[in-house]
Each structure stands twice: as C-alpha cells, then as structure tokens.
Short mmCIF file of C-alpha atoms in Angstrom, two decimals:
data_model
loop_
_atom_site.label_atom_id
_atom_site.label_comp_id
_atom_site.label_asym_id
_atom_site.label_seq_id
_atom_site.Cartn_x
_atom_site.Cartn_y
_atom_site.Cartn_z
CA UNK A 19 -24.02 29.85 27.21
CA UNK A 20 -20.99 27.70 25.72
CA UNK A 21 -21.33 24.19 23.88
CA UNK A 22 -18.21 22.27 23.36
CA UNK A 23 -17.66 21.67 19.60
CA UNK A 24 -18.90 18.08 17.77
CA UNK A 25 -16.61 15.73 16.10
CA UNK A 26 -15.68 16.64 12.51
CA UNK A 27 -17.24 13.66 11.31
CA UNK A 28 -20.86 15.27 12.52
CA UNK A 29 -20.98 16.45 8.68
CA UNK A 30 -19.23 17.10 5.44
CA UNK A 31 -18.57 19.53 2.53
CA UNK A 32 -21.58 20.87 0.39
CA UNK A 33 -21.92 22.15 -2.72
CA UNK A 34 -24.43 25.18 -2.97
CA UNK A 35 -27.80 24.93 -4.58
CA UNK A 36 -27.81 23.61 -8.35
CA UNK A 37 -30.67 22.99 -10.44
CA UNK A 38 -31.86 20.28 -9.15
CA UNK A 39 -32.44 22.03 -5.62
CA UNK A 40 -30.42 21.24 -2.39
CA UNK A 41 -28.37 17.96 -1.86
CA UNK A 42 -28.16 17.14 2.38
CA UNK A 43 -24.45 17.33 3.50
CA UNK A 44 -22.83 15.68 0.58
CA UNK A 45 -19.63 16.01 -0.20
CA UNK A 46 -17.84 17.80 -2.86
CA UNK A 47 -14.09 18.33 -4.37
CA UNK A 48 -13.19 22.15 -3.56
CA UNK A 49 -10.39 23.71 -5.79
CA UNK A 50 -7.10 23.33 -4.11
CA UNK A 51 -6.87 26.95 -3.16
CA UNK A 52 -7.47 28.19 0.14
CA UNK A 53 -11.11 29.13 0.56
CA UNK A 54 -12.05 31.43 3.18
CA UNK A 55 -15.27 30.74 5.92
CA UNK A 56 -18.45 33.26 5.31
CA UNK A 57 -18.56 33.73 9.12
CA UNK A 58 -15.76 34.40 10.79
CA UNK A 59 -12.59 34.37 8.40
CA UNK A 60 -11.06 31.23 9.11
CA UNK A 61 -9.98 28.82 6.73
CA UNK A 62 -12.75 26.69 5.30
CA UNK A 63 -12.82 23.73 4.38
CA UNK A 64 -15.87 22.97 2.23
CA UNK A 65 -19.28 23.78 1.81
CA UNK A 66 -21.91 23.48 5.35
CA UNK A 67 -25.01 23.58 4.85
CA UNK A 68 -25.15 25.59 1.85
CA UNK A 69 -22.37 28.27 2.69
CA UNK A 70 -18.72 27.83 2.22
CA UNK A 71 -17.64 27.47 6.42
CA UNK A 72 -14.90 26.24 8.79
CA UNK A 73 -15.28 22.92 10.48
CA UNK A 74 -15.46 25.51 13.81
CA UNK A 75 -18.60 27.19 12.35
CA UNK A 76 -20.22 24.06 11.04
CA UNK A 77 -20.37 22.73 14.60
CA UNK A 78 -21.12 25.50 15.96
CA UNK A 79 -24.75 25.96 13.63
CA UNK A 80 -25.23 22.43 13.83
CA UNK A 81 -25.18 22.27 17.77
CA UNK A 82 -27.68 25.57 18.04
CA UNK A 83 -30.00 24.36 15.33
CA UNK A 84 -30.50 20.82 16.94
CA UNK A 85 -31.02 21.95 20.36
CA UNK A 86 -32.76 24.75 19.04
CA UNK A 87 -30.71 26.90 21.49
CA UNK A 88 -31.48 30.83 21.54
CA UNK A 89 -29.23 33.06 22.40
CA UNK A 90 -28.76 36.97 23.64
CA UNK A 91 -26.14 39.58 22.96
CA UNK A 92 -25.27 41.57 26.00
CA UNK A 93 -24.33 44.37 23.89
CA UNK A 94 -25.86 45.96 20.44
CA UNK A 95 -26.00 42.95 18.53
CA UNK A 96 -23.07 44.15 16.39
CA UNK A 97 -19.98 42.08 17.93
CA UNK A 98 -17.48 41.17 15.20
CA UNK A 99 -17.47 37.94 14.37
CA UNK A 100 -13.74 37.04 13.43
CA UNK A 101 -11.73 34.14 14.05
CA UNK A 102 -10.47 35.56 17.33
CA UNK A 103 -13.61 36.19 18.82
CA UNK A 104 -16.64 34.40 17.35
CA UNK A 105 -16.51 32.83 20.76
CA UNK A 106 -17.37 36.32 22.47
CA UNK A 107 -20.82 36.41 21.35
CA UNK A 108 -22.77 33.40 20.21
CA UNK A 109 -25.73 35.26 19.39
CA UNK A 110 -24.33 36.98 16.67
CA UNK A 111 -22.09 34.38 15.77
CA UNK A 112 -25.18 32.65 15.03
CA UNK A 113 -27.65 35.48 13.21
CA UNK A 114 -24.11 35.72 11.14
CA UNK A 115 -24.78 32.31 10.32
CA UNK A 116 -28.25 32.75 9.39
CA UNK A 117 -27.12 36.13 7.92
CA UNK A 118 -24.77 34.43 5.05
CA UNK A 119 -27.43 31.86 4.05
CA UNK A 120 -26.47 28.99 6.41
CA UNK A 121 -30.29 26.40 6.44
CA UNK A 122 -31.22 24.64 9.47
CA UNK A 123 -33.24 22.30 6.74
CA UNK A 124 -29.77 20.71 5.45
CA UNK A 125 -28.86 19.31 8.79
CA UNK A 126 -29.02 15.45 8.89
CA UNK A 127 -30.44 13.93 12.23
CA UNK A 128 -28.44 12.11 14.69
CA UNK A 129 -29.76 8.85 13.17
CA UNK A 130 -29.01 9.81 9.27
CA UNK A 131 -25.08 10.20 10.80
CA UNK A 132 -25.20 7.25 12.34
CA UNK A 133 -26.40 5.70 9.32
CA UNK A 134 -23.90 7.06 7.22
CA UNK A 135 -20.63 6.93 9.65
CA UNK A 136 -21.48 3.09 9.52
CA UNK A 137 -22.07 3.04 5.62
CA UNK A 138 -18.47 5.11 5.32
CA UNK A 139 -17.08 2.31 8.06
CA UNK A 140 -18.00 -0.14 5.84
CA UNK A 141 -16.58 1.42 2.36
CA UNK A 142 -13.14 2.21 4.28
CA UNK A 143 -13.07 -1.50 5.43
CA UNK A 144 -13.98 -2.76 2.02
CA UNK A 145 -11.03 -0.92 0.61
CA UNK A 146 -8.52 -2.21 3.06
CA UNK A 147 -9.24 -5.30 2.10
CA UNK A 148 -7.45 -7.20 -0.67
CA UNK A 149 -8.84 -7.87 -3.44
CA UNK A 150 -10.21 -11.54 -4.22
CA UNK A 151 -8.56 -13.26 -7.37
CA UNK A 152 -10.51 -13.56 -10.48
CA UNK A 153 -11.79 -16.94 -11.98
CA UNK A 154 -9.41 -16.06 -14.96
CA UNK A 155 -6.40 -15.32 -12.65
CA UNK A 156 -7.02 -18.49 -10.42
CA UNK A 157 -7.10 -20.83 -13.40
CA UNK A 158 -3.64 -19.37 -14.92
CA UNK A 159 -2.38 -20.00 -11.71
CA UNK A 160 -3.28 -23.45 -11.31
CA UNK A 161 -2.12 -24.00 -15.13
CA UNK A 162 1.21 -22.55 -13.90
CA UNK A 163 1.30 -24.84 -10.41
CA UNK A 164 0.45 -27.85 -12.59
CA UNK A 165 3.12 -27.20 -15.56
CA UNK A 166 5.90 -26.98 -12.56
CA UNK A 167 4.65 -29.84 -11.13
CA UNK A 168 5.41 -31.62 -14.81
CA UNK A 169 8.37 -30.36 -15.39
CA UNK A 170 10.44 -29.71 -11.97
CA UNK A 171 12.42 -32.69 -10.37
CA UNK A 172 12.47 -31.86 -7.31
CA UNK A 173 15.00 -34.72 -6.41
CA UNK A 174 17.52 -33.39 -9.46
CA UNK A 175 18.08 -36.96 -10.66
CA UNK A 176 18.98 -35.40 -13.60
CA UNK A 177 22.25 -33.84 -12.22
CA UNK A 178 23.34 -37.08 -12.00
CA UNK A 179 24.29 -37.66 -15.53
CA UNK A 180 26.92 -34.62 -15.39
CA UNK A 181 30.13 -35.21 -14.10
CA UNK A 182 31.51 -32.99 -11.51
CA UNK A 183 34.21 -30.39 -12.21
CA UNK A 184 37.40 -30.54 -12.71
CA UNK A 185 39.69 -29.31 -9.87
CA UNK A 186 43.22 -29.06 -10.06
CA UNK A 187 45.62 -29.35 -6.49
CA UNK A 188 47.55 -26.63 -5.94
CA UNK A 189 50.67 -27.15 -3.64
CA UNK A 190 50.25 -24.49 -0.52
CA UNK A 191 53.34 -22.39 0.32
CA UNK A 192 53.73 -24.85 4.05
CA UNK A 193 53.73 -28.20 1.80
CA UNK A 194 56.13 -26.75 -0.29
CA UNK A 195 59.57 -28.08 2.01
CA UNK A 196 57.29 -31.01 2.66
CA UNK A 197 58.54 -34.64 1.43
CA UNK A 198 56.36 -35.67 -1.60
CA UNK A 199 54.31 -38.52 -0.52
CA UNK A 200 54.09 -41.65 -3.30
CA UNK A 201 50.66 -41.37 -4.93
CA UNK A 202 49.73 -44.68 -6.58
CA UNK A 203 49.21 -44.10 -10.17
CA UNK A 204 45.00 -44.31 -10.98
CA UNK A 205 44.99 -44.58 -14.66
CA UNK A 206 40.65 -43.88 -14.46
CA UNK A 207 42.03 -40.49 -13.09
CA UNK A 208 43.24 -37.46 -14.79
CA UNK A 209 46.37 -36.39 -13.69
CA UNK A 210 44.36 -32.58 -13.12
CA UNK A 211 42.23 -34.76 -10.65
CA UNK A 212 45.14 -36.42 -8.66
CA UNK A 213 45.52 -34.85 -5.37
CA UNK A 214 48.10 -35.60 -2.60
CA UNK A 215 46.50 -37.34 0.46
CA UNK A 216 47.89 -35.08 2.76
CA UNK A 217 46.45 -31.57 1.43
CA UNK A 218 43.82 -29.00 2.88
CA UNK A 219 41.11 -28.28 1.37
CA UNK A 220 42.02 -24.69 0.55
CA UNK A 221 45.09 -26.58 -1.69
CA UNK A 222 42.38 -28.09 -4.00
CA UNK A 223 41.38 -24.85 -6.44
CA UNK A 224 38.73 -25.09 -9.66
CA UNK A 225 40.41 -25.33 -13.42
CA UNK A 226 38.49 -21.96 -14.66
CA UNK A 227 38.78 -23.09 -17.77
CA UNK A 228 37.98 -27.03 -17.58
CA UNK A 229 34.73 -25.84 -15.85
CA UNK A 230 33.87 -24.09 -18.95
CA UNK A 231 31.71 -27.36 -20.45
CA UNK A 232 30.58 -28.40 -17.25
CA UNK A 233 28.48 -25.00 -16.77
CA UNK A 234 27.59 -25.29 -20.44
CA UNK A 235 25.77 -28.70 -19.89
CA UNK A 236 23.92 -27.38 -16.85
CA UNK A 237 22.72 -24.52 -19.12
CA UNK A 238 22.02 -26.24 -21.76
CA UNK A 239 20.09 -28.41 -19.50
CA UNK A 240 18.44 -25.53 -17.67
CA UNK A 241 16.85 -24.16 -20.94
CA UNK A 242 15.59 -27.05 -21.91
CA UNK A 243 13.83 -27.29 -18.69
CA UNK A 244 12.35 -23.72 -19.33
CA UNK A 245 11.19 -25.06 -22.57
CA UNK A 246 9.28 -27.62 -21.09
CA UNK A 247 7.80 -25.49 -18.81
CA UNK A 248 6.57 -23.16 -21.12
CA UNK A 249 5.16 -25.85 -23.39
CA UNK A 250 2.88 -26.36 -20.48
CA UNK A 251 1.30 -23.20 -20.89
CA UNK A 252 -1.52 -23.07 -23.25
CA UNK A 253 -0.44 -19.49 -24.08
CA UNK A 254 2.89 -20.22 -25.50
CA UNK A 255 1.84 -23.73 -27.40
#
C-alpha cells in the first residue's frame, strides 16, 4: 500500500519530553550540526513527534497514524529500514517508528494545522509589513517640515542681492586675424566685463580668481540659512 508524502508544512521540529511533559509539534532551534533521523538514516531535520526524524519519516508516521492505516510485511518483519529502502516495506518502516519512541498522541489534527498555517500566515505578513511611525517620530518630522517651511525661499529672492560673476572674454584662435570691432566705452562696466559683440559663447571664460568672493557670499549666505534652520529645532535651541 503506498501514500504519497504530505507537505512539509503538515508539522514542525520538537523538542523531546522535558519536565513539564510533552509540548504538540512545537518548534525548536537544533544545533547547527548535522543530526541524523532515528529511522532510516537520513538527514533530520528536527524533532517529530518526540524523536529526532527526517521530514520523509515525519510524513510518513503522520499519514499512517491519521488514517490509522495497518500494514503487513511480506517477509520476516526484519526489512532494513535505510534511506534507500524504507519505501520497500512500510510495515516495518512503521513498527521502526513506533520502535524509536515516535507517539501517535503528538500529532495535531487537520484543523489544529489549519489553525496554525493561518496564525503563521498572519505573523509572516505582519513582518513584511513596514513598520508604522511612532507619535515621537511623526512629531520631529513635522517640527522638521515646519522649520523648512520658515526658513527655505523657495523663490531665492535672496540671490538677488549678489551680483553675478565676473567673466573675462577671451579672444578664440578664428577671431584672432579678425578686424577689432569699436566697442563703445561703458564706464558702469569693468573693462574684465567688456566683451566684443561678435564672440561665441565658448570665448567668454570665468576669472577663477574674481569668483573667489562671489562663492564666499553664497556660503556665507548658505550657513546662515542652516542656522536658521536649526534654530527651528527645539533640540538645538
């Protein structure tokens, strides 16, 4: 007689019996070396109703216990049980079961799963989820939106009152043969300012140096705008 095997989420690890008596299917951290299953030599992987299994052998008890199936050896009743060929003979896969202290009084009901597939749903969706913020962190944020609000111009009037930078014309190498046009003469002009009407804009280079003070009030200005910012915030008053 053959049964195909459950899910692996039928059950879970279990620890053996403690003090306190028997807990039903509840998982437990094993050691992280490789344990070895009771029944038929396979790797285990945790503690089945009460004996230290495979997930193969688990299923296996479980399905035979439920349906209360009974099986019969058509040999001596002494077929190894191995990895290889526990399927050979399930009746003495089973009384192996029974043989290494495997309880039929540890197995939840279809219902209990049910119950506690949805109940581990549920966990696993709660932890997906992201967090809600805190009253605390909401009202430093809305301290933080508010002080920005206060302090940022978000038209940057206040560029206005700095004058651009200097830039300085640079004659290119194909206006070089080229007849110098007549500038008029703008006295409000620097002479570093004056450029010839018929230049590129590629001709027209920034004085490194005369932008020196011009990036100095725009930091200057900058910090002082941090300033105000943080004098916003309660925690730096």
């Amino acid at each position: 007689m053959s049964l195909s095997s459950p899910s692996d989420t039928d059950s879970s690890p279990h620890p053996p019996l403690g003090p306190r008596g028997p807990r039903v299917e509840e998982e437990d951290a094993e050691p992280e070396e490789d344990k070895v299953c009771a029944v038929c030599g396979d790797r285990a992987t945790g503690y089945h109703f009460h004996v230290m299994t495979c997930e193969g052998c688990k299923g296996f008890f479980r399905r035979s216990m439920i349906k209360d199936v009974h099986f019969t050896c058509p040999f001596a009743q002494r077929c190894p049980v191995t990895k290889a060929k526990r399927r050979q003979c399930q009746a003495c896969r089973l009384q192996k079961c029974l043989d290494v202290g495997m309880r039929k009084d540890m197995i939840m009901s279809e219902e209990a799963l049910r119950r506690r597939r949805a109940l581990r749903g549920q966990r696993r969706l709660a932890r997906e989820q992201p967090e809600g913020l805190t009253a605390e962190q909401q009202d430093l944020i809305d301290i933080l939106i508010a002080a920005h609000h206060r302090t940022f111009d978000s038209s940057f009037s206040q560029f206005t009152h700095y004058s651009p930078a200097v830039r300085l014309y640079v004659p290119s190498p194909r206006l070089q043969n080229a007849p110098e046009p007549s500038v008029p003469s703008v006295p409000s002009i620097p002479a570093a300012i004056a450029v010839q009407p018929d230049c590129l804009e590629e001709d027209v280079l920034p004085d490194v140096f005369s932008m020196l003070p011009h990036f100095a009030d725009l930091s200057t200005f900058m910090i002082q705008q941090v300033i105000n910012f943080a004098k916003e915030i309660p925690a730096f008053r």
